[in-house]
GROMACS .gro file of C-alpha atoms in nm:
model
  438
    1UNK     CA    1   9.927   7.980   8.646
    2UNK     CA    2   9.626   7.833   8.531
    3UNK     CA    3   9.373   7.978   8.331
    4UNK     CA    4   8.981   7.819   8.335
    5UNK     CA    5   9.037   7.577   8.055
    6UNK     CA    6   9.400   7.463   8.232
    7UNK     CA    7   9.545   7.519   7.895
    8UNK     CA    8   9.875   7.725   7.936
    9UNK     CA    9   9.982   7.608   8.240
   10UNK     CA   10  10.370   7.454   8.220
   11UNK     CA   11  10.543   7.226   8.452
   12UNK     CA   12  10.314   6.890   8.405
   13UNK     CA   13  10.448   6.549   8.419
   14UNK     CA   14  10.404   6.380   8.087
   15UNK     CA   15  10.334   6.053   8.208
   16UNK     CA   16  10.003   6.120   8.349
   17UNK     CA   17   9.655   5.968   8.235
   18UNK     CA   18   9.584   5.705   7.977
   19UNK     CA   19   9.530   5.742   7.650
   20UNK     CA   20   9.284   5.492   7.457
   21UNK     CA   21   9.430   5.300   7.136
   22UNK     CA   22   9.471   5.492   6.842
   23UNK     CA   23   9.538   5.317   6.515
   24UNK     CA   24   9.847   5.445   6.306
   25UNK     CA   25   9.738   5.422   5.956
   26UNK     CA   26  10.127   5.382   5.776
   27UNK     CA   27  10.229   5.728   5.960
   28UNK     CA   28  10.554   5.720   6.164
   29UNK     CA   29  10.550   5.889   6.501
   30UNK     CA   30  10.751   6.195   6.468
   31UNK     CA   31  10.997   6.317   6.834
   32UNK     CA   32  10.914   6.635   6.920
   33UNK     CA   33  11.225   6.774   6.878
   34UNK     CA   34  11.285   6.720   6.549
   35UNK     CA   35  11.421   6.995   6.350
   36UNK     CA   36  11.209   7.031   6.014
   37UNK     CA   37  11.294   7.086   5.678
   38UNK     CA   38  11.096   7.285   5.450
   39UNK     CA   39  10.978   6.967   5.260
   40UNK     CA   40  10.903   6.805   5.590
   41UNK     CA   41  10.705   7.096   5.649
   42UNK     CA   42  10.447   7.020   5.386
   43UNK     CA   43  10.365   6.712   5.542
   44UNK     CA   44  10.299   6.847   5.909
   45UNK     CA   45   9.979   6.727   5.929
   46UNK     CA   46  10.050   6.312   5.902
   47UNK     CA   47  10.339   6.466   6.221
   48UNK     CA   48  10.023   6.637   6.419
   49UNK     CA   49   9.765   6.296   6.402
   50UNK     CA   50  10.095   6.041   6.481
   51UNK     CA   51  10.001   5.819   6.724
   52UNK     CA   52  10.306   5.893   6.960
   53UNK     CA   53  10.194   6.324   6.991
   54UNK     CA   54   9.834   6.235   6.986
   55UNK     CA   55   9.952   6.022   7.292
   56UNK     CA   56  10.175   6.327   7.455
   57UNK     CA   57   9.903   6.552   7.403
   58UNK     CA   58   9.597   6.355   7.524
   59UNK     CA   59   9.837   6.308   7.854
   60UNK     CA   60   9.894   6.695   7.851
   61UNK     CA   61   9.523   6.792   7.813
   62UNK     CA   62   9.421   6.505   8.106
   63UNK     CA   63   9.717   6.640   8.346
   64UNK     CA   64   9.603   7.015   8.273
   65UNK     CA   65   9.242   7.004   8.373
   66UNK     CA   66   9.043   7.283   8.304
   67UNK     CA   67   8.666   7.366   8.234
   68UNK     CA   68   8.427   7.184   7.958
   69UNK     CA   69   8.410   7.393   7.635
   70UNK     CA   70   8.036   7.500   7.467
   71UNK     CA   71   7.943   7.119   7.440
   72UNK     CA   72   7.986   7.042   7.808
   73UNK     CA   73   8.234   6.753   7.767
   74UNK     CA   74   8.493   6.734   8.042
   75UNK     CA   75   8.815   6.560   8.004
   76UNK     CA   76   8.707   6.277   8.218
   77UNK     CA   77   8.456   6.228   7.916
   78UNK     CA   78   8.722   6.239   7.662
   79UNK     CA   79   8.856   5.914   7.648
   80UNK     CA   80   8.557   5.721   7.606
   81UNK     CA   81   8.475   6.033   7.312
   82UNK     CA   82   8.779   5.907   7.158
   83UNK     CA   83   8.782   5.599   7.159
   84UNK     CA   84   8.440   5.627   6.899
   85UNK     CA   85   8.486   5.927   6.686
   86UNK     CA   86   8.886   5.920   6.675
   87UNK     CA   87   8.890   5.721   6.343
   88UNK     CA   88   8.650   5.977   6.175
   89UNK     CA   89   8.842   6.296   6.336
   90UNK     CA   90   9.191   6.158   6.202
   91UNK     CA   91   9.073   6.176   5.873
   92UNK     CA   92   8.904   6.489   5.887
   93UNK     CA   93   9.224   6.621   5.966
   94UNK     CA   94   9.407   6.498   5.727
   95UNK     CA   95   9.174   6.560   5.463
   96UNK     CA   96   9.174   6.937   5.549
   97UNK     CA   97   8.824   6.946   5.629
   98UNK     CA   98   8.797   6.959   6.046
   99UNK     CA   99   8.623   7.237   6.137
  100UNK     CA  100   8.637   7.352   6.528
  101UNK     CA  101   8.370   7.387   6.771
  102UNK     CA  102   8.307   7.766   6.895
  103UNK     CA  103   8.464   7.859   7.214
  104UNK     CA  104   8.326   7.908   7.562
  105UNK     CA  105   8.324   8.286   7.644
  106UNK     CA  106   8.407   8.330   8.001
  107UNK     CA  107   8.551   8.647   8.170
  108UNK     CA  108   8.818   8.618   8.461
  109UNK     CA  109   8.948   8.946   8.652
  110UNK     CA  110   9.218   9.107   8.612
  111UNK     CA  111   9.512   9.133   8.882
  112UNK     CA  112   9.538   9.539   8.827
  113UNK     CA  113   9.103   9.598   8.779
  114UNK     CA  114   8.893   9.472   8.500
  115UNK     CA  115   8.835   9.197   8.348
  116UNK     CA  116   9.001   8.955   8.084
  117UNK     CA  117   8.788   8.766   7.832
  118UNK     CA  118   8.896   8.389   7.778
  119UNK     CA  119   8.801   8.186   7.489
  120UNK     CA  120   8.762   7.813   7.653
  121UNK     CA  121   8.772   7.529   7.416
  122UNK     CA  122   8.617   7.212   7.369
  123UNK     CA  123   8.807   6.909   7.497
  124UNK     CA  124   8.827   6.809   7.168
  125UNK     CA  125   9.004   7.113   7.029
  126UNK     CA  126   9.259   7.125   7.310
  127UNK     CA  127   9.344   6.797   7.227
  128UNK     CA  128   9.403   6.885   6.858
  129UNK     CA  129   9.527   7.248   6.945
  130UNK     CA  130   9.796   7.053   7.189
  131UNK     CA  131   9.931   6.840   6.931
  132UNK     CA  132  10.006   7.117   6.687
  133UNK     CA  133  10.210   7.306   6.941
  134UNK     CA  134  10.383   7.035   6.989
  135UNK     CA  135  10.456   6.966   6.591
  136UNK     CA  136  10.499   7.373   6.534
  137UNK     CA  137  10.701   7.460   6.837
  138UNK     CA  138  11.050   7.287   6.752
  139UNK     CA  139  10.971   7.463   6.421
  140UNK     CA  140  10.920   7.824   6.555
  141UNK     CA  141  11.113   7.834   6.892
  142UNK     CA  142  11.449   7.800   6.771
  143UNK     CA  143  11.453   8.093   6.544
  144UNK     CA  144  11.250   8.287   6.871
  145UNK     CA  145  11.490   8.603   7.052
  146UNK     CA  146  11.691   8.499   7.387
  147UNK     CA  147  11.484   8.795   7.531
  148UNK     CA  148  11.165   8.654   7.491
  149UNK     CA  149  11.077   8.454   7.807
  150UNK     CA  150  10.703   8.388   7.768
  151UNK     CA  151  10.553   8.022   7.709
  152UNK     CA  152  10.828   7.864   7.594
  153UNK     CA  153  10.954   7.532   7.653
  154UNK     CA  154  11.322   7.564   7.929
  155UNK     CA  155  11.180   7.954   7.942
  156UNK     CA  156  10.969   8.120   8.306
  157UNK     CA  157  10.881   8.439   8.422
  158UNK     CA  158  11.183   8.415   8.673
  159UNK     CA  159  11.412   8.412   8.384
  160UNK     CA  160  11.308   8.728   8.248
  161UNK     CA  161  11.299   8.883   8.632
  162UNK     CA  162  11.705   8.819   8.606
  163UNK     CA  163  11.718   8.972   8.313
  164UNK     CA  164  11.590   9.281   8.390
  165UNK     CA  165  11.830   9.295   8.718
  166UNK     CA  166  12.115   9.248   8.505
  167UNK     CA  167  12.008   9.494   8.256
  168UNK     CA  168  11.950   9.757   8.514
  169UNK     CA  169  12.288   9.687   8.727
  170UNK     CA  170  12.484   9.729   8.382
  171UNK     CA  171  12.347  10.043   8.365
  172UNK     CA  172  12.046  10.107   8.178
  173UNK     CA  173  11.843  10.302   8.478
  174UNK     CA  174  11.561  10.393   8.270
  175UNK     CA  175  11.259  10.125   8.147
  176UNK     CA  176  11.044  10.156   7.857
  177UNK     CA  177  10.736   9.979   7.968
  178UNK     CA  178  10.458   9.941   7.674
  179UNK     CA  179  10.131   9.843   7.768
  180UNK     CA  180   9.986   9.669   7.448
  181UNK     CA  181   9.569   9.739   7.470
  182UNK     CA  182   9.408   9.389   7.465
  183UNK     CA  183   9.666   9.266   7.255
  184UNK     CA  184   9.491   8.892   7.253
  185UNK     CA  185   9.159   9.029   7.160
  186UNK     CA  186   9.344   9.263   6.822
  187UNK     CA  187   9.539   9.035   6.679
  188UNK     CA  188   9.511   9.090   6.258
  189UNK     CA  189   9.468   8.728   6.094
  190UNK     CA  190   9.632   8.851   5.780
  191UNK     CA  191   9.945   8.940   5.945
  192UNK     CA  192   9.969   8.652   6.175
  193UNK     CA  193   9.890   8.383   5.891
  194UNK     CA  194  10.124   8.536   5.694
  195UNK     CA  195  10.432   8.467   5.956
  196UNK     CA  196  10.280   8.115   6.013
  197UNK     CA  197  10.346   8.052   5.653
  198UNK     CA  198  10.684   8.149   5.647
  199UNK     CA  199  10.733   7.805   5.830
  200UNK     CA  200  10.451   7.601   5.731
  201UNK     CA  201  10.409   7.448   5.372
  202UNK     CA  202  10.096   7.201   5.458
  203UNK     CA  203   9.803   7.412   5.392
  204UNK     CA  204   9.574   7.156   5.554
  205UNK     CA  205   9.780   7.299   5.874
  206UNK     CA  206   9.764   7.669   5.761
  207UNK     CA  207   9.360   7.614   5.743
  208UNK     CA  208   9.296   7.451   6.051
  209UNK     CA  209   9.544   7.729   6.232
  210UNK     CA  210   9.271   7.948   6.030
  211UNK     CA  211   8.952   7.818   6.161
  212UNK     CA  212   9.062   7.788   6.499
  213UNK     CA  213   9.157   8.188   6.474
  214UNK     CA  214   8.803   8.265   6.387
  215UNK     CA  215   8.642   7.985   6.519
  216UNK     CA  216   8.344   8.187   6.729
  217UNK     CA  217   8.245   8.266   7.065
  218UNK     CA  218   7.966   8.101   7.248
  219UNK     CA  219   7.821   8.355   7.505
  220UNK     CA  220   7.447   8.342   7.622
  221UNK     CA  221   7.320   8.064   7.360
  222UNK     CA  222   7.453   8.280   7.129
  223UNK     CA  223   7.765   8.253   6.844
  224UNK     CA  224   7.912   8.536   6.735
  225UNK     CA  225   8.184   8.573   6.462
  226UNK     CA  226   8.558   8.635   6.556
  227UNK     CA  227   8.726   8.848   6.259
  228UNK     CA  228   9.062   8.957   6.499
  229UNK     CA  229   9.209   8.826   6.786
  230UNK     CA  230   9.369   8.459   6.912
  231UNK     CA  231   9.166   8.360   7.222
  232UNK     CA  232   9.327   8.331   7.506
  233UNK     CA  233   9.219   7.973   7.675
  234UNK     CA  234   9.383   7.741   7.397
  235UNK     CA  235   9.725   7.582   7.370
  236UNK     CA  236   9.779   7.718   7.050
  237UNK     CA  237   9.730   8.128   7.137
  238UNK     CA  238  10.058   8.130   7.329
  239UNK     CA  239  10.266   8.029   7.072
  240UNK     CA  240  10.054   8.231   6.795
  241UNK     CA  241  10.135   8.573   7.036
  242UNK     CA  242  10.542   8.470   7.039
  243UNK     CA  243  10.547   8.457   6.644
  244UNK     CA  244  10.378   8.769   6.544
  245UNK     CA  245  10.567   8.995   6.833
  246UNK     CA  246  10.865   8.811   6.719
  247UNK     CA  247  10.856   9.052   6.456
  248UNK     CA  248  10.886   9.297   6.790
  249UNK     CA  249  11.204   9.114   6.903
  250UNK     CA  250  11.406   9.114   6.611
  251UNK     CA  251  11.366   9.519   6.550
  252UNK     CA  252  11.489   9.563   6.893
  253UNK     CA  253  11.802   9.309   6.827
  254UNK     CA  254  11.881   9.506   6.545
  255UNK     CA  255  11.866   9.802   6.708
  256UNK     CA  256  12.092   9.666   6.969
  257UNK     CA  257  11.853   9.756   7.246
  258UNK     CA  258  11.830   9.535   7.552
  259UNK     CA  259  11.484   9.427   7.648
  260UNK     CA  260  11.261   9.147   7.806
  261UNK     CA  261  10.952   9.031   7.679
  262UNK     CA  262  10.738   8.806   7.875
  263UNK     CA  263  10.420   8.709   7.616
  264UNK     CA  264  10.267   9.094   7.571
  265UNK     CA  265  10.486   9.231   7.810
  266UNK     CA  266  10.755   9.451   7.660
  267UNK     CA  267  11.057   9.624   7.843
  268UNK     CA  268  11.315   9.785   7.670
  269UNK     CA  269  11.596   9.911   7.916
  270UNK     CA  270  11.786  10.200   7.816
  271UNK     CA  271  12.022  10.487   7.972
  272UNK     CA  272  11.856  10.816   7.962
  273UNK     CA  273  11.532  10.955   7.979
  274UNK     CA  274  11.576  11.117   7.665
  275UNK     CA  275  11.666  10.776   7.446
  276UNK     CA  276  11.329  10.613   7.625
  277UNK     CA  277  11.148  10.901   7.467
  278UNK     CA  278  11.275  10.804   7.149
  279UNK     CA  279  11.246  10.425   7.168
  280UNK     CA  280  10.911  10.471   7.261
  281UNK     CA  281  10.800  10.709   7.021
  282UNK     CA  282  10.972  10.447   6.735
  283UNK     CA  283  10.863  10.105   6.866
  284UNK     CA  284  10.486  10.248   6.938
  285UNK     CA  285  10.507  10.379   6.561
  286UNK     CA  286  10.638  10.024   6.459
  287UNK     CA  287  10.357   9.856   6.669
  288UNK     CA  288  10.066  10.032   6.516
  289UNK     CA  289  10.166  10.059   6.164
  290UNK     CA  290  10.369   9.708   6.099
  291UNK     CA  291  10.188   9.482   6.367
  292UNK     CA  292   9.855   9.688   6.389
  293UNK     CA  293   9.812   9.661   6.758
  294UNK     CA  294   9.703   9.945   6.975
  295UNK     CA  295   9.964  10.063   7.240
  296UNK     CA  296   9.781  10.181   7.555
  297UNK     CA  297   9.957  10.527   7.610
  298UNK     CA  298   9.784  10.582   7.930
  299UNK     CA  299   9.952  10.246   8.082
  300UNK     CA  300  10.284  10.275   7.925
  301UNK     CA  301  10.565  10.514   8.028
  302UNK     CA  302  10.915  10.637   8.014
  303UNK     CA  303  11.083  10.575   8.432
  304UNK     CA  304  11.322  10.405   8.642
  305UNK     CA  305  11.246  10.083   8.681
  306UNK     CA  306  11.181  10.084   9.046
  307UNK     CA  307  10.843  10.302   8.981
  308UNK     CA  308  10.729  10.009   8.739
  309UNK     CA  309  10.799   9.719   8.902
  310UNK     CA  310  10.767   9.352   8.573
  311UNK     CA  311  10.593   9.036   8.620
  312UNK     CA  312  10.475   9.076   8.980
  313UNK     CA  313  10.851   9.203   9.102
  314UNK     CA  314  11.044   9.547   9.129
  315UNK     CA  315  11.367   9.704   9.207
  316UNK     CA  316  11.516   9.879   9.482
  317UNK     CA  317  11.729  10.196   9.356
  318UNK     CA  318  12.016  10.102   9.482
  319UNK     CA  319  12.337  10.072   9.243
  320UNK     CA  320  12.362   9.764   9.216
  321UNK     CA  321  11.944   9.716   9.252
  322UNK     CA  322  11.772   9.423   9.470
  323UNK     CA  323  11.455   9.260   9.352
  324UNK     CA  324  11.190   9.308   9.592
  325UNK     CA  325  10.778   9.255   9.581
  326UNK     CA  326  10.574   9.496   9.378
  327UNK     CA  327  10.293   9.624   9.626
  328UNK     CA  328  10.047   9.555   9.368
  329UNK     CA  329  10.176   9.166   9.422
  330UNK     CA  330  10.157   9.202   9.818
  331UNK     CA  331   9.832   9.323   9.786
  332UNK     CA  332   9.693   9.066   9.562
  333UNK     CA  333   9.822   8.760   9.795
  334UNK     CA  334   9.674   8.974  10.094
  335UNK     CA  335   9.345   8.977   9.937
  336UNK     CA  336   9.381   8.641   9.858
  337UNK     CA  337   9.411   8.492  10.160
  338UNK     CA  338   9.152   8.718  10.367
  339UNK     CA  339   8.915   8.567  10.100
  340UNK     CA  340   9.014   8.197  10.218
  341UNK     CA  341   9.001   8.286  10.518
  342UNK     CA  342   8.667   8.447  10.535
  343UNK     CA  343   8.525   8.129  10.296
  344UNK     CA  344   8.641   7.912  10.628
  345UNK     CA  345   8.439   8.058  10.873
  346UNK     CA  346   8.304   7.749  11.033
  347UNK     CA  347   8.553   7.531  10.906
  348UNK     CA  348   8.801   7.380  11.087
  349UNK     CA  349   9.167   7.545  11.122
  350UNK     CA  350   9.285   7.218  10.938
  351UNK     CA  351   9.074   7.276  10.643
  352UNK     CA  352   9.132   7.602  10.602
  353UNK     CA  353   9.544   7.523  10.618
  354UNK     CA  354   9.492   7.286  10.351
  355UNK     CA  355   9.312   7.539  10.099
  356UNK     CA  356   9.568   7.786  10.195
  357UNK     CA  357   9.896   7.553  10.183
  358UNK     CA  358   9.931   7.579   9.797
  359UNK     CA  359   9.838   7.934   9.758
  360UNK     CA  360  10.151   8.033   9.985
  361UNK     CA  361  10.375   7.749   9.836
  362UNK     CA  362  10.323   7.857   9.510
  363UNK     CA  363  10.351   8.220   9.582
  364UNK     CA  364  10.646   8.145   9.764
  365UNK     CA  365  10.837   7.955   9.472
  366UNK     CA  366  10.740   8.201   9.209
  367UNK     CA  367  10.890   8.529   9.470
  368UNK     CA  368  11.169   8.285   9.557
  369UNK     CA  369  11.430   8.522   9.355
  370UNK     CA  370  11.358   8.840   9.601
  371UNK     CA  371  11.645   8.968   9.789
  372UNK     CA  372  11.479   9.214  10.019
  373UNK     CA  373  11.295   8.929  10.295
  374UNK     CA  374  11.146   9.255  10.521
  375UNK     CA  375  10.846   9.210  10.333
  376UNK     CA  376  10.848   8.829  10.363
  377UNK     CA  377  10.862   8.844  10.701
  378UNK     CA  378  10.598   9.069  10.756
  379UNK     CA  379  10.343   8.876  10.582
  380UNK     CA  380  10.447   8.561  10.739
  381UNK     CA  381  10.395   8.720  11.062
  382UNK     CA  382  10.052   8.887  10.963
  383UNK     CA  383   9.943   8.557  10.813
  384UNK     CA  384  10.031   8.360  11.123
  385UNK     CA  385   9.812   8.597  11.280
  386UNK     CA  386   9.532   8.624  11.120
  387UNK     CA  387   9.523   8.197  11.124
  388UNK     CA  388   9.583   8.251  11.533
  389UNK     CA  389   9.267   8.470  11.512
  390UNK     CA  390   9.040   8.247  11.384
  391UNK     CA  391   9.179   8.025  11.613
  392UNK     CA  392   9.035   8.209  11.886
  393UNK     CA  393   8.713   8.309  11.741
  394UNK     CA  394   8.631   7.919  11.708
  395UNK     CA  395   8.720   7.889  12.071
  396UNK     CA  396   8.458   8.155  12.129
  397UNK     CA  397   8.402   8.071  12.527
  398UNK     CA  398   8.592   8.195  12.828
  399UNK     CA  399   8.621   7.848  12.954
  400UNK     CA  400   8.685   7.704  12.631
  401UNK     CA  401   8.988   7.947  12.564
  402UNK     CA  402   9.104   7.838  12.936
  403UNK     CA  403   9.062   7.479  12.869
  404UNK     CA  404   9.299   7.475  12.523
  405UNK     CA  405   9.516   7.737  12.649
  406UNK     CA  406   9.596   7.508  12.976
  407UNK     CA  407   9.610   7.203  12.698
  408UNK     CA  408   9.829   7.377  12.534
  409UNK     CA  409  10.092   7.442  12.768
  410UNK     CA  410  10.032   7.786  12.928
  411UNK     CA  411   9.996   7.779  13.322
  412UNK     CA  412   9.673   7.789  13.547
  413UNK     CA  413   9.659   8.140  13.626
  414UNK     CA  414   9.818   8.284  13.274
  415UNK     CA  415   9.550   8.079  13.116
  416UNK     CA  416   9.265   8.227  13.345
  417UNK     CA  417   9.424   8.578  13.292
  418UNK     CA  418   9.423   8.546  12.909
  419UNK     CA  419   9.097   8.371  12.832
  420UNK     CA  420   8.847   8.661  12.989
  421UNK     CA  421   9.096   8.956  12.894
  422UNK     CA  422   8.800   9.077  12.750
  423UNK     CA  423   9.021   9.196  12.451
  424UNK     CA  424   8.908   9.142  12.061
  425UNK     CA  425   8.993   8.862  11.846
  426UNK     CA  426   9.291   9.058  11.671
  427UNK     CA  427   9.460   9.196  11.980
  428UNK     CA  428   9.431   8.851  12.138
  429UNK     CA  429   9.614   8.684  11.817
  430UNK     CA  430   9.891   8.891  11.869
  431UNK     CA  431   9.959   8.899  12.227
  432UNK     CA  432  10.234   8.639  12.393
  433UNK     CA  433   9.994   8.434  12.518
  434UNK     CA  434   9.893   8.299  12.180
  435UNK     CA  435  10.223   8.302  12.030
  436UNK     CA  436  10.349   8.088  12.273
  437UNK     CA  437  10.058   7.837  12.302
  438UNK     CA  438  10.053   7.832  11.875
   0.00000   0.00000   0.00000
C-alpha cells in the first residue's frame, strides 16, 4: 500500500519516467547488487550520486507518486528542479555538507482506531533518500533473518501469512503477538546509528543518515525538533526499522524460536501457554532494555492464533488450520466501499465501477491465499447488491424502472409488477427481478 508521500510502496516498473542528464564527474555507476567490501564501504557516497542509481531512483520516486513535501514541489516539478540545482546538490553530497529539508507532518488513520503520524518529504529528499536504499540495501539485506518479511526486496506480506500457517500446522498452537507502542515515532538515534555503522565506513553517509533522522517536522508554519524516531513517509525509514529489530531477529534465531516479523509486527509461535508466558516476559525485557522501545502490554498477548488473526488474515482451529479473513479486514473493505459508494451518489453506475474496480482487485490479490471462500462469497454477493441498489435509486420512477427493466429483458407484465412493488431500494436489489435483469 501506499502511504501519502507514495514512498514505500513495492511492485513499480523501473522503466517509468525520464530522468534529465546528469553529468558523471569520473564516478563509475555502481549495480545494485553488488556485494560490498568494507573498503568499498568507505566510499558509499561516490556509489549513492552515480549517475546510473540517481537514474533508478529518480524513475522510482516519478513511478511512486505521492504528496509535495513542506516546499510544495511535486514530482512533476522535479525534473526541471534538477536539471538546475543537480550540479550544486552532487557536491553537497559528496562534500558531507547536504542538509535536508524538514518534513511535512500529516496524520492518516489507523485501520484498528487512531491515527498514525507520517513524516512526508520533499521531492528532493526522496530522491536522495531512494538512492541510498538502493546503495545500503544489498549491504544490509543479506545478513537480514529468513523470518523477517517486511520491505524487502523478493519479500510480501503473503510470505509471512505462509509462514505462520506452517508454523501453526507443525504444531506451535499458541502465538506471542507483541504490539510495539509507536515504534516509528521511539526509535533511539544512538542505537540505530550505531548498527548503521557496523556496515558503513563513509561518514559523509553516516551524517546524512543523521540529519535525515532528526531532520524536523513542519506542522502549522511551525518546525519542531525530532530527537527520536525515523518518520514514517521516506524510503529510507523502512529499511532503518529492519536493521535495528534485526537485533530482535537474531535473539529469537538463537533461541531457536520460530517467528514472523512483518516491519513492527512480531509473532513468535510456540507450544504451550506456559512457554508464551515466558517468551514474552524475556523478549519484552529484551525490547525495553537493549532496543529501548516501549511494548504496548495492553495490545499484546499470550493465545491461539485464531483469536489474533496477522497482517489482515487469521486461522481457523482446525488441525491442520485454514487461512481465512480477519473480521477486522472484512470490516475495513465494507466500510470502504459504502464510502465509494455514498461519494457516487449522482454519479453514474460506470463511474462509480471504475473508482471501485481497483479497490476490490487489489483487495482481492492481497486475500488471494485464503482457503475458507464463505466469506468471499458473501461479500461478492452483498457488493453486487448494494451496486444493484443504486441502480435502482437512479432509476427513481415507476415508469422509468418499467422502461429498463423491459430493456433489459424481463417481460411486460413482470416488469409492470416489479417497477411499482412499492418495496425499498434494498429489498428491490435483492429480489429475482433484479438479479436477473443485472
Amino acid at each position: 500500500m501506499k502511504t501519502e508521500s507514495g514512498a514505500n510502496t513495492v511492485t513499480h516498473p523501473e522503466g517509468q519516467g525520464q530522468y534529465p542528464e546528469l553529468q558523471p564527474v569520473g564516478v563509475e555507476t555502481v549495480p545494485a547488487s553488488l556485494s560490498w567490501t568494507k573498503a568499498e564501504s568507505a566510499s558509499l557516497m561516490e556509489a549513492v550520486v552515480a549517475t546510473d542509481n540517481m537514474q533508478r531512483a529518480y524513475r522510482r520516486v516519478v513511478a511512486n507518486k505521492g504528496a509535495p513535501g513542506a516546499d510544495g514541489m511535486s514530482v512533476d516539478q522535479l525534473a526541471d528542479h534538477l536539471k538546475q540545482y543537480w550540479p550544486t546538490l552532487r557536491e553537497r553530497l559528496l562534500a558531507g555538507e547536504y542538509h535536508p529539508s524538514p518534513v511535512r507532518a500529516v496524520e492518516i488513520p489507523k485501520p484498528k482506531g487512531g491515527t498514525r503520524q507520517l513524516g512526508i518529504p520533499t521531492v528532493s529528499d526522496r530522491l536522495i533518500q531512494q538512492a541510498l536504499l538502493q546503495v545500503l540495501t544489498p549491504l544490509f539485506d543479506p545478513g537480514f533473518s529468513a523470518s523477517s518479511y517486511g520491505y524487502r526486496p523478493q519479500r510480501s506480506a503473503q510470505q509471512a501469512v505462509s509462514a505462520m500457517k506452517d508454523h501453526v500446522a507443525a504444531g506451535h498452537r499458541w502465538v506471542v503477538d507483541l504490539d510495539l507502542e509507536a515504534f516509528f515515532d521511539r526509535v533511539n538515534h544512538d542505537l540505530l546509528m550505531a548498527r548503521v555503522a557496523r556496515r558503513v565506513r563513509d561518514k559523509r553517509v553516516l551524517r546524512l543518515i543523521r540529519r535525515y533522522l532528526e531532520a524536523g517536522m513542519f506542522q502549522d508554519s511551525l518546525v519542531s525538533p525530532r530527537r527520536q524516531g525515523t518518520p514514517q513517509g521516506g524510503p529510507l525509514s523502512p529499511l532503518m526499522a529492519n536493521i535495528l529489530l534485526d537485533d530482535v531477529d537474531k535473539e529469537l534465531e538463537r533461541r531457536g524460536h520460530r517467528f514472523c516479523r512483518y516491519a513492527d509486527d512480531i509473532q513468535v509461535y510456540v507450544r504451550s501457554r506456559r512457554a508464551g508466558e515466558r517468551v514474552m516476559a524475556s523478549l519484552s525485557d529484551f525490547l525495553e532494555n537493549s532496543l529501548r522501545l516501549t511494548v504496548n502490554r495492553d495490545k499484546s498477548a499470550v493465545d491461539r492464533p485464531w483469536s489474533r488473526g496477522y497482517l489482515g488474515y487469521t486461522l481457523t482451529r482446525h488441525k491442520l488450520p485454514k487461512l481465512t479473513l480477519a473480521k477486522a479486514s472484512l470490516q475495513r473493505l465494507v466500510q470502504c466501499v459504502r464510502d465509494i459508494l455514498k461519494r457516487g451518489r449522482g454519479r453514474s453506475i460506470r463511474r462509480i465501477t471504475r473508482e471501485l474496480a481497483p479497490v476490490l482487485r487489489g483487495w482481492a490479490s492481497y486475500f488471494s491465499l485464503v482457503d475458507v471462500k464463505r466469506p468471499l462469497e458473501a461479500l461478492d454477493s452483498w457488493v453486487r447488491r448494494r451496486l444493484r441498489c443504486v441502480i435502482w435509486r437512479q432509476w427513481k420512477r415507476p415508469k422509468t424502472r418499467r422502461r429498463k427493466l423491459l430493456a433489459l429483458g424481463l417481460d411486460g407484465q413482470r416488469a409492470w409488477k416489479s417497477a411499482g412493488n412499492g418495496r425499498g431500494p434494498w429489498w428491490n436489489a435483492g429480489a429475482s427481478h433484479m438479479n436477473q435483469a443485472l
